[in-house]
Short mmCIF file of C-alpha atoms and ligand atoms in Angstrom, two decimals:
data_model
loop_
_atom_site.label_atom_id
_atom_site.label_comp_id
_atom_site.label_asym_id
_atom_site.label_seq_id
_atom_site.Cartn_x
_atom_site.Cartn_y
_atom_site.Cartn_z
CA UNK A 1 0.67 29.27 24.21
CA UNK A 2 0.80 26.08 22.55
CA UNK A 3 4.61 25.83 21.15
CA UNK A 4 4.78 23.55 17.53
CA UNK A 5 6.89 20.75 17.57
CA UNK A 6 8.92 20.56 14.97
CA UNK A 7 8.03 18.14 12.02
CA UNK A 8 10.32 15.18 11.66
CA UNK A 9 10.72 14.03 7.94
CA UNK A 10 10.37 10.38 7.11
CA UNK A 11 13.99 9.82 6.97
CA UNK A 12 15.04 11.10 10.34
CA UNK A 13 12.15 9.23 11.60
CA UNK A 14 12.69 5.89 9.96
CA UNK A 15 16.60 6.61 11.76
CA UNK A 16 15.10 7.49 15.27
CA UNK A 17 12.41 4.46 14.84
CA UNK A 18 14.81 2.21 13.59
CA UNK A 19 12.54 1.14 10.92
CA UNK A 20 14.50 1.37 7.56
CA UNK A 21 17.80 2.73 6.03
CA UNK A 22 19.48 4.10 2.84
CA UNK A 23 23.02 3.38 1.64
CA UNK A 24 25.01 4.65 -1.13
CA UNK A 25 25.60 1.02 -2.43
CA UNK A 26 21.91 0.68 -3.44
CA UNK A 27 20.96 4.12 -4.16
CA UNK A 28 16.92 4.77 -4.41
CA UNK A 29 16.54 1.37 -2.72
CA UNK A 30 15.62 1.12 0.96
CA UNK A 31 16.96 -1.58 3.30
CA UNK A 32 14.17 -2.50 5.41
CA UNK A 33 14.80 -2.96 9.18
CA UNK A 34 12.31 -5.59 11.43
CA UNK A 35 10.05 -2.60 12.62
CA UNK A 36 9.40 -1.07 9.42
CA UNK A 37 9.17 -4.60 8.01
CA UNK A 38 6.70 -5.09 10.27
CA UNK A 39 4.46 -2.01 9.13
CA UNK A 40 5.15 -3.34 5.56
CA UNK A 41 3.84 -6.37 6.07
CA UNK A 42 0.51 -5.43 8.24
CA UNK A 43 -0.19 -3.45 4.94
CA UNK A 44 0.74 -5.71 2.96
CA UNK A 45 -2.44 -8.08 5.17
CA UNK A 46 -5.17 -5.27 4.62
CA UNK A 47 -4.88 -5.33 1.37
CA UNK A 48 -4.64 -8.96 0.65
CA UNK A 49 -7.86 -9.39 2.77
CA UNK A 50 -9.56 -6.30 1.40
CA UNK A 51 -8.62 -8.10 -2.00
CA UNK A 52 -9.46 -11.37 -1.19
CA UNK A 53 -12.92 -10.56 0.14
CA UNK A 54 -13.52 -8.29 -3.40
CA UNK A 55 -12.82 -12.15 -5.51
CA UNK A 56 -9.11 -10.70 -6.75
CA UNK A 57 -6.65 -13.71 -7.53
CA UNK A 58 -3.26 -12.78 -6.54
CA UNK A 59 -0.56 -13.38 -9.22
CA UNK A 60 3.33 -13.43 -9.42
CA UNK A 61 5.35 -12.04 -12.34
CA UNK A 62 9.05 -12.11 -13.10
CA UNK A 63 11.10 -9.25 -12.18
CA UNK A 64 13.27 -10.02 -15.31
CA UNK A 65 11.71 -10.28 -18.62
CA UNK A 66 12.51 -10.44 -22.30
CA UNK A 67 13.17 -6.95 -23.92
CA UNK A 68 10.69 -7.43 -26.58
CA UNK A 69 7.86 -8.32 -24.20
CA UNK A 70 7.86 -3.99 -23.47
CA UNK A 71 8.07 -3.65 -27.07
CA UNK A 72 5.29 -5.02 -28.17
CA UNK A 73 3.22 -2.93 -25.42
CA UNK A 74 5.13 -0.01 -26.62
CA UNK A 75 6.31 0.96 -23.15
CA UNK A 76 9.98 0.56 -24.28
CA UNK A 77 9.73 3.60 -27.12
CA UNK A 78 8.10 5.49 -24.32
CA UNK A 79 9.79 4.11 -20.92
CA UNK A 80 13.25 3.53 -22.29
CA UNK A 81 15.08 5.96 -20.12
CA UNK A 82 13.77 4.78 -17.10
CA UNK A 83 14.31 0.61 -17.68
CA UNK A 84 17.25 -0.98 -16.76
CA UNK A 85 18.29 -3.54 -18.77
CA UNK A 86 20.61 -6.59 -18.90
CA UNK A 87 22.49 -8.75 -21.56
CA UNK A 88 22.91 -12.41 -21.20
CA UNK A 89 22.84 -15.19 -23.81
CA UNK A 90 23.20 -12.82 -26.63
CA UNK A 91 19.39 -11.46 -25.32
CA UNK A 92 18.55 -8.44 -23.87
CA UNK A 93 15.93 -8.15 -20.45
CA UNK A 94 14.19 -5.60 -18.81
CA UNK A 95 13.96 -5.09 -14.77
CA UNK A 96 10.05 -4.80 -14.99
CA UNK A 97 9.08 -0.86 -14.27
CA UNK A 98 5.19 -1.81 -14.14
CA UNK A 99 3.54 -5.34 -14.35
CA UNK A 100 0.89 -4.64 -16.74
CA UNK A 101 2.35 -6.55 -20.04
CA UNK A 102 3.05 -9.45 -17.73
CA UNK A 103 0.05 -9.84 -16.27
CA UNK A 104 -1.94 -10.49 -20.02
CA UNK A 105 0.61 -13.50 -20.00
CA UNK A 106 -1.69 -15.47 -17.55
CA UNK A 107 -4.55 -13.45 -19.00
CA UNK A 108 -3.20 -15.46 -22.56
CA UNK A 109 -2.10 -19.19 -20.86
CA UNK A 110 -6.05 -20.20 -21.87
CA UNK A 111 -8.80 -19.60 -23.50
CA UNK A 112 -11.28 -17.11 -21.77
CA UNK A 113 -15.08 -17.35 -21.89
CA UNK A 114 -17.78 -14.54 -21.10
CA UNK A 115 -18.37 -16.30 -18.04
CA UNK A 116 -15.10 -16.37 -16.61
CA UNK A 117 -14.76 -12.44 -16.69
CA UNK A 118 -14.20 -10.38 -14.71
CA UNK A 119 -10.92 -11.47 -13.88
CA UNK A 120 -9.06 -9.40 -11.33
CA UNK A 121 -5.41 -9.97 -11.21
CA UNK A 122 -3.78 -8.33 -7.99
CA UNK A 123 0.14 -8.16 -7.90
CA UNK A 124 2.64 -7.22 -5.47
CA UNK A 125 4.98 -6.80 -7.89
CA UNK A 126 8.50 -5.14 -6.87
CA UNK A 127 9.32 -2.88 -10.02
CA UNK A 128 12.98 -0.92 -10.60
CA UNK A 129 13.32 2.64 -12.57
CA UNK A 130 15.80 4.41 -13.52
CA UNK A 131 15.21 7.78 -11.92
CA UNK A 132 18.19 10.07 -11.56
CA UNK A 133 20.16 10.21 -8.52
CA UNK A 134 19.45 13.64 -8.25
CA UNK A 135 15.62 12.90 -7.78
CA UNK A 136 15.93 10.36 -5.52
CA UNK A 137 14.02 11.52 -2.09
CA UNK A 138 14.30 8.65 0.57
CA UNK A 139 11.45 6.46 0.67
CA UNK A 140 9.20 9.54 -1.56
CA UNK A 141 11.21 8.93 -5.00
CA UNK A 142 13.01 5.21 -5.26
CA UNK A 143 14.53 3.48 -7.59
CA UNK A 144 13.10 0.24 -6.38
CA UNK A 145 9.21 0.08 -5.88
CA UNK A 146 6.83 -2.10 -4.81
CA UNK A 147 3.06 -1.73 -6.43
CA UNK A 148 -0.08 -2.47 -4.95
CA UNK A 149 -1.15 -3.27 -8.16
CA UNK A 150 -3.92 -5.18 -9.87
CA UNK A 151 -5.21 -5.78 -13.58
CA UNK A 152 -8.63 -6.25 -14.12
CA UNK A 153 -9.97 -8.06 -17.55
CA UNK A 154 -13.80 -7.11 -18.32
CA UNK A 155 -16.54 -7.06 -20.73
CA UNK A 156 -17.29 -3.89 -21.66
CA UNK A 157 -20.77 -3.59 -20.10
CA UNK A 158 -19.20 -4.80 -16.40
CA UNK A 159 -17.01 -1.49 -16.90
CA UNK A 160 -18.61 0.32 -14.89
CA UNK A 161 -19.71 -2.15 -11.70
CA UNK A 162 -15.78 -2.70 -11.67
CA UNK A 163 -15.18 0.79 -11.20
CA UNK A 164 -18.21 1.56 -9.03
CA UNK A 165 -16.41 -1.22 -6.50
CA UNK A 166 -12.72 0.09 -6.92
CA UNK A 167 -13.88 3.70 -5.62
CA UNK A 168 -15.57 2.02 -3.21
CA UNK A 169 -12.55 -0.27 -2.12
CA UNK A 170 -10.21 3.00 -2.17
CA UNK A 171 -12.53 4.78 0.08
CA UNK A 172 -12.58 2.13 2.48
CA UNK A 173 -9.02 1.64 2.30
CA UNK A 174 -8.04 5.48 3.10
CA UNK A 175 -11.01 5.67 6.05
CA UNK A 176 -8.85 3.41 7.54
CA UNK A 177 -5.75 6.36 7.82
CA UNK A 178 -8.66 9.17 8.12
CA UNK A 179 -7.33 10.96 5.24
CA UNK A 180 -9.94 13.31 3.05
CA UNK A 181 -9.81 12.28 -0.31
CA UNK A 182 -10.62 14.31 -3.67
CA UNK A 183 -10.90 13.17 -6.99
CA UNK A 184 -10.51 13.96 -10.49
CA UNK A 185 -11.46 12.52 -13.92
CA UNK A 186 -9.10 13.11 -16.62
CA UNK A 187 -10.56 12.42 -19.92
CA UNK A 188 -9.18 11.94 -23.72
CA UNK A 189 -6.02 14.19 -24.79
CA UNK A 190 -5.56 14.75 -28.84
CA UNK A 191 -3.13 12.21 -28.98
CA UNK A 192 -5.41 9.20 -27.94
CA UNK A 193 -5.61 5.51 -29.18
CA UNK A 194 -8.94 3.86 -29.44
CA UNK A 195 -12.19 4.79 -30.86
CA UNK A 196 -13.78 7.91 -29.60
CA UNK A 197 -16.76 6.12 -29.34
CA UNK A 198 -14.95 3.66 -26.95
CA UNK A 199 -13.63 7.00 -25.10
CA UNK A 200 -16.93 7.95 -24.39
CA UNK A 201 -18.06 4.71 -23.00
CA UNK A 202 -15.19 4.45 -20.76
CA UNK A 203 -15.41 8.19 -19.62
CA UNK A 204 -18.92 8.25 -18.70
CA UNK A 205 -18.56 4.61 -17.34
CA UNK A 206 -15.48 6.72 -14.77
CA UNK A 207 -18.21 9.29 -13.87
CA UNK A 208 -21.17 7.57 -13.20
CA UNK A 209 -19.37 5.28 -11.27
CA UNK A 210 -18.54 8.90 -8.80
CA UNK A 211 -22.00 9.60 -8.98
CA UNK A 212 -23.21 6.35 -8.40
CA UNK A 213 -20.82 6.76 -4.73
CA UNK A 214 -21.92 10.58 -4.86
CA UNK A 215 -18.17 11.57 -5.24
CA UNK A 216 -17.73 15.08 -6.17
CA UNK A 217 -14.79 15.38 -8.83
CA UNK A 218 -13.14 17.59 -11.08
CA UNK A 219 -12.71 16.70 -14.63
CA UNK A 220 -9.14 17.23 -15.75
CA UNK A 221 -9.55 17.98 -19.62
CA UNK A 222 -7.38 15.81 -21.74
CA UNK A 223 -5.16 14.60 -19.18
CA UNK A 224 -5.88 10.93 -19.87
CA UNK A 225 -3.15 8.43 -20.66
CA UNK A 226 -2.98 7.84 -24.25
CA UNK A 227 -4.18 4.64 -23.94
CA UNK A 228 -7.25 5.58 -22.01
CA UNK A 229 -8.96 7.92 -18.94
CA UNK A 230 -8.61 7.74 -15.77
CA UNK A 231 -9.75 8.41 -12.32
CA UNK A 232 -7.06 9.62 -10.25
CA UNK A 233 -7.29 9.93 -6.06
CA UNK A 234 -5.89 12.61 -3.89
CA UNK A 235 -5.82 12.55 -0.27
CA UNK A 236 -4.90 15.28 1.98
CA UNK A 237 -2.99 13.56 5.63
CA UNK A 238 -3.29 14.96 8.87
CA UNK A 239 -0.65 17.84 8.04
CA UNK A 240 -2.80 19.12 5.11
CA UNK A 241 -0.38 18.25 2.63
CA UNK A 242 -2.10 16.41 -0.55
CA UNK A 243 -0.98 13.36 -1.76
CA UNK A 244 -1.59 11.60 -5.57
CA UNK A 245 -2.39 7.82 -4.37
CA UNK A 246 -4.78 5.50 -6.11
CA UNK A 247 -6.01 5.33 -9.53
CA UNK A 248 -8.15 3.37 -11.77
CA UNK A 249 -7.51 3.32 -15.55
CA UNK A 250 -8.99 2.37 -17.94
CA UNK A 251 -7.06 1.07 -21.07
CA UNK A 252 -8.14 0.13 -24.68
CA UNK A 253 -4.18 -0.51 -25.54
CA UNK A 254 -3.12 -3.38 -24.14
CA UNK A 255 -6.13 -6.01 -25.49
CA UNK A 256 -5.21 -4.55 -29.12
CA UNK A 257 -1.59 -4.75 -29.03
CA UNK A 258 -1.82 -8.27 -27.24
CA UNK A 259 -4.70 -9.36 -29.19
CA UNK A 260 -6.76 -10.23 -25.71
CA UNK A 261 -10.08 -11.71 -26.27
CA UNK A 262 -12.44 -13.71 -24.42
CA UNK A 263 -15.42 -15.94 -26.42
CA UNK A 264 -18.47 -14.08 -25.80
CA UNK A 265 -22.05 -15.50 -25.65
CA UNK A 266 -22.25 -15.98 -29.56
CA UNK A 267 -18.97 -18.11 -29.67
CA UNK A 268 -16.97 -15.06 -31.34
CA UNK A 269 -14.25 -13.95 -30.00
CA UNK A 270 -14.25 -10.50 -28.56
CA UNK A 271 -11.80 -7.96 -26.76
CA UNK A 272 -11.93 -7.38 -22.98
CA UNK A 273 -11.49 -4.26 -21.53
CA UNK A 274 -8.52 -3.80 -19.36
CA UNK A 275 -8.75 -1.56 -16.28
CA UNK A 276 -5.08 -0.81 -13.87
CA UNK A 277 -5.74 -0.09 -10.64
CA UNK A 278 -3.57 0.60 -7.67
CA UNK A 279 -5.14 1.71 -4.15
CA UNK A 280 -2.46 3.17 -2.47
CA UNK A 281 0.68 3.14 -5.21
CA UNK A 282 4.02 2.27 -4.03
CA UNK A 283 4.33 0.77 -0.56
CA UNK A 284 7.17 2.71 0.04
CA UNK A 285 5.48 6.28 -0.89
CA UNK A 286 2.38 5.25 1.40
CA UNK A 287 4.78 4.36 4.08
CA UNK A 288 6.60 7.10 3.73
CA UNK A 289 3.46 9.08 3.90
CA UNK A 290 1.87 7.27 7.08
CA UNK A 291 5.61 8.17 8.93
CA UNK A 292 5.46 11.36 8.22
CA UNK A 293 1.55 11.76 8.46
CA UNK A 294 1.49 9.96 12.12
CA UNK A 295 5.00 11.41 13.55
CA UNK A 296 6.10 8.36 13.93
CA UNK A 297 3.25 7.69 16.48
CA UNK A 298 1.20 4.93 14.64
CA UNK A 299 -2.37 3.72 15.65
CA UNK A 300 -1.77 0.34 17.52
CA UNK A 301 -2.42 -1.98 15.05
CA UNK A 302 0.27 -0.76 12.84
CA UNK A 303 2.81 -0.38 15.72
CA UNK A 304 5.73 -1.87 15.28
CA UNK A 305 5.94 -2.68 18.72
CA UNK A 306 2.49 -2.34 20.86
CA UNK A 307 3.13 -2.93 24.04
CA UNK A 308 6.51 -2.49 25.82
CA UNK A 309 6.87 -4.43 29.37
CA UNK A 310 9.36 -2.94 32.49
CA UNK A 311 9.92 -4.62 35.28
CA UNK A 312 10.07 -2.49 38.90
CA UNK A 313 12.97 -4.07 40.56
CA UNK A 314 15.23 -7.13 39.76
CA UNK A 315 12.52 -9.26 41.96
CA UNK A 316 9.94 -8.72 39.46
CA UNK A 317 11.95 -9.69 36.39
CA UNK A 318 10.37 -13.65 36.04
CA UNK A 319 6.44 -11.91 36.21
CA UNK A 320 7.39 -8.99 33.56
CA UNK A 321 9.26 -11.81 31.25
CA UNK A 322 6.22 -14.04 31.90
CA UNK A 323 3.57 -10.81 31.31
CA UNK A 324 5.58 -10.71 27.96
CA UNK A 325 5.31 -14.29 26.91
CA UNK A 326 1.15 -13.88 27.24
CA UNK A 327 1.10 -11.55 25.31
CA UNK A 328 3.31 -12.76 22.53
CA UNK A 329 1.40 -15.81 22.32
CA UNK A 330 -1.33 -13.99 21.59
CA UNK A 331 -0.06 -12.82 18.76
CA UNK A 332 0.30 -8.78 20.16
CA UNK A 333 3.95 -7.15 19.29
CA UNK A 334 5.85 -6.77 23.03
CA UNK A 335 9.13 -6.02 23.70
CA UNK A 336 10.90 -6.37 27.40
CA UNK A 337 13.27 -4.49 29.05
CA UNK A 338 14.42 -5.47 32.25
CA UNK A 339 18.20 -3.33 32.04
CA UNK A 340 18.99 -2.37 35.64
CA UNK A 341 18.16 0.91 35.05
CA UNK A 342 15.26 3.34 36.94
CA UNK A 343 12.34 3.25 35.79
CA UNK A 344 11.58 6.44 34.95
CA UNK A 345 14.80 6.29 32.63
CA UNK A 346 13.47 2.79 30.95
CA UNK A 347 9.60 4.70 30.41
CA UNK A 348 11.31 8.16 28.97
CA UNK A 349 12.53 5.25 26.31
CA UNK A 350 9.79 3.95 25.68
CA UNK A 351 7.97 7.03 24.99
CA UNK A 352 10.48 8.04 22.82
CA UNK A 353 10.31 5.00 20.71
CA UNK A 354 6.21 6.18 20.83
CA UNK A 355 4.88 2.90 22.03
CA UNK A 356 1.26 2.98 22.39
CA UNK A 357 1.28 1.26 25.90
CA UNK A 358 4.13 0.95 28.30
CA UNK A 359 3.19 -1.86 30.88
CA UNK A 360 5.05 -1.40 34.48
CA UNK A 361 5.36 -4.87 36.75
CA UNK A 362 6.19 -4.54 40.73
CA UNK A 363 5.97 -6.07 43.68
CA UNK A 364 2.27 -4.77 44.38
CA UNK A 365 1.08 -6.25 40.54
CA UNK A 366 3.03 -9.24 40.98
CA UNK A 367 1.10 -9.69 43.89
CA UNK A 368 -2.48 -9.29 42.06
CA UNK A 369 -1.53 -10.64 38.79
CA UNK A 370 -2.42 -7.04 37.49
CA UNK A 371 -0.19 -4.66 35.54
CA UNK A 372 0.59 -0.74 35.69
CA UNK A 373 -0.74 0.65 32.41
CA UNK A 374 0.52 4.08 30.71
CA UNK A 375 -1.23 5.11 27.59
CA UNK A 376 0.97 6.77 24.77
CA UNK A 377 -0.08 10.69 25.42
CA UNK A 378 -2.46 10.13 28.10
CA UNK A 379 -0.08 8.52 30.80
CA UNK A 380 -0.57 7.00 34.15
CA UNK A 381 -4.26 4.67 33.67
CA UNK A 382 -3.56 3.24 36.85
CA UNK A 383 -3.79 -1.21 37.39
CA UNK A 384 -5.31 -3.11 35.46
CA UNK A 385 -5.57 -7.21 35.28
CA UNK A 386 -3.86 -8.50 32.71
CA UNK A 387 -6.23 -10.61 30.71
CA UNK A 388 -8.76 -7.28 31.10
CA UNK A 389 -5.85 -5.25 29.30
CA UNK A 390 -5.36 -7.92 26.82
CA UNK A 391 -8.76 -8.33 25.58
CA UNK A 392 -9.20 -4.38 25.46
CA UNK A 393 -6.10 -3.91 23.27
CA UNK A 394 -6.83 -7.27 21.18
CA UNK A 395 -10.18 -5.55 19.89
CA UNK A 396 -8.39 -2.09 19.22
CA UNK A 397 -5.77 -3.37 17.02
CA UNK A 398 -9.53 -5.36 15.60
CA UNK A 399 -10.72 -1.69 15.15
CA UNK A 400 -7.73 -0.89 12.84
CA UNK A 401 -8.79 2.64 13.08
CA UNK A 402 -6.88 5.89 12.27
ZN1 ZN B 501 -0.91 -1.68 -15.25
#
């Protein structure tokens, strides 16, 4: 009988993995340790290229703004509760919770033609809210987030291209994790700025878009923001547990209540459509997520380490130290460990620190220029020569698959 193993939660993983940590003297804010830096930042590369390749321009926004910057987007009568604020010079700021009202500050620094749109706007913005201690749920619910975030500025007939490419982006994106994704429209609720004329537009333009990808959804009957609808994604992970991740929103509220325009092929000046988007939320929900979702046990390319190197005997310590420096410069993550200790001792380590390959150097490899090779959950593969495992493991971190 196959016995479960027991589930490990993000936080006892991130302990056990040594990847990040929580501390009463920043509550809801993790302290991120090099490993899970590491898987941070190799998301933090996907997207940027996935983004860069789609024509999104990557933008920067203060973390501290002017109070009456959320004002006039009417977050603050809504978002109050949740924004910290500070006092200085007789002037009160906001720690941004969401970039949108920044972002139509570059929108605003020039005039904008027809031609010029659309203009995508990606930000990894780090936003702060002021959720309740008694919410907080380690890297699940923070106080301190980081978006994957991006404002796009269109015409209104490019609505629906944009969106057509954003599910297409998102599906891409979550192929990459193997997670099943469902999705759901949710259209105007009673209390709704905008035309309903405009409503229509932007609903339909949110559904043909799915059936243009032939996306099954569900429509989710007036649970639209008030300042527009919305697609929103769900994916299940590979414990069957559903997650809410991306969504694309569109919003007739922020062009009115910061007078947005663009000059449009007559010369008059008309209003652009805004859509939000983000693919995969928060970075530290998704990572959260992934921890939980791969045990711990991530595909290679999102290892924090990829390749640990033990040497046999003390004899061998100068070729496993020298394996290691090959592989470093070619850019893979290795870590050495020549502690005089046995060997099966030093590859029990490993394993538990779920390295995807454990590389063993003796006198007999030394000898060949080859290495001993043990697969995470496949063991022993017998020797191999070095450059032969290098090249094989350089094109399945390429592969970036699930
Ligand atoms: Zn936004």
């Amino acid at each position: 009988m196959k016995i479960l193993k027991k589930l490990l939660s993000h936080q006892e993983l991130g302990t056990q993995l040594d990847l990040y940590s929580f501390h009463e003297i920043a509550p809801g804010a993790p302290f991120w340790h090099p490993k899970g830096m590491v898987i941070f930042r190799e998301l933090e590369k996907i997207i940027r290229e996935a983004l860069d390749r789609a024509n999104y321009q990557e933008i920067s926004t203060p973390i501290m703004v002017r109070k009456d910057l959320f004002e006039k987007s009417g977050h603050f009568k809504f978002y109050k509760d949740l924004m910290f604020t500070v006092k200085n010079d007789n002037q009160t700021f906001v720690i941004k919770p969401m970039n949108c009202p920044e972002s139509t500050i570059i929108y605003c620094s020039k005039v904008r033609s027809w031609r010029d749109l659309p203009l995508r706007f990606s930000e990894i913005g780090r936003l702060h809210r002021k959720e309740l201690s008694g919410v907080l749920n380690g890297l699940f619910r923070v106080r301190q987030i980081t978006m994957d975030d991006a404002h796009i500025y269109a015409r209104q007939n490019q609505m629906i291209d944009e969106i057509d490419n954003l599910i297409k982006l998102i599906n891409n994106f979550y192929k990459i994790f193997g997670f099943k994704t469902s999705y759901y429209l949710a259209t105007r609720p009673d209390e709704a700025m905008g035309e309903k004329s405009l409503w229509n537009k932007a609903e339909d333009a949110l559904a043909n878009a799915l059936k243009q990808n032939k996306i099954k959804y569900e429509i989710q009957p007036k649970e639209g923001a008030f300042y527009g609808p919305k697609i929103e994604v769900h994916v299940k992970d590979s414990l069957d547990r559903a997650w809410q991740l991306g969504t694309i929103q569109v919003d007739f509220n922020m062009a009115e209540k910061f007078n947005l325009s663009f000059v449009n092929q007559e010369g008059k000046r008309e209003k652009p459509v805004v859509i939000h988007r983000a693919v995969f939320g928060s970075f530290e929900r998704f990572i959260g997520i992934l921890v939980e979702n791969y045990q711990g046990a991530f595909p290679i390319w999102l290892s924090p380490v990829q390749v640990k190197v033990l040497n046999l005997t003390d004899r061998n310590e100068k070729y496993a130290a020298n394996i290691t420096a090959k592989l470093t410069a070619d850019g893979l993550r290795v870590e050495l460990n020549t502690a005089n200790e046995t060997i099966g001792k030093k590859i029990r380590e490993a394993e538990l620190e779920k390295i995807p390959y454990i590389l063993i150097a003796g006198d007999k490899e030394e000898k060949t220029g080859t290495v001993a090779v043990r697969e995470r959950g496949k063991g022993n593969l017998g020797t191999e020569k070095l450059e032969k495992f290098k090249s094989k493991i350089l094109s399945e971190i390429k592969k970036k698959s699930a």
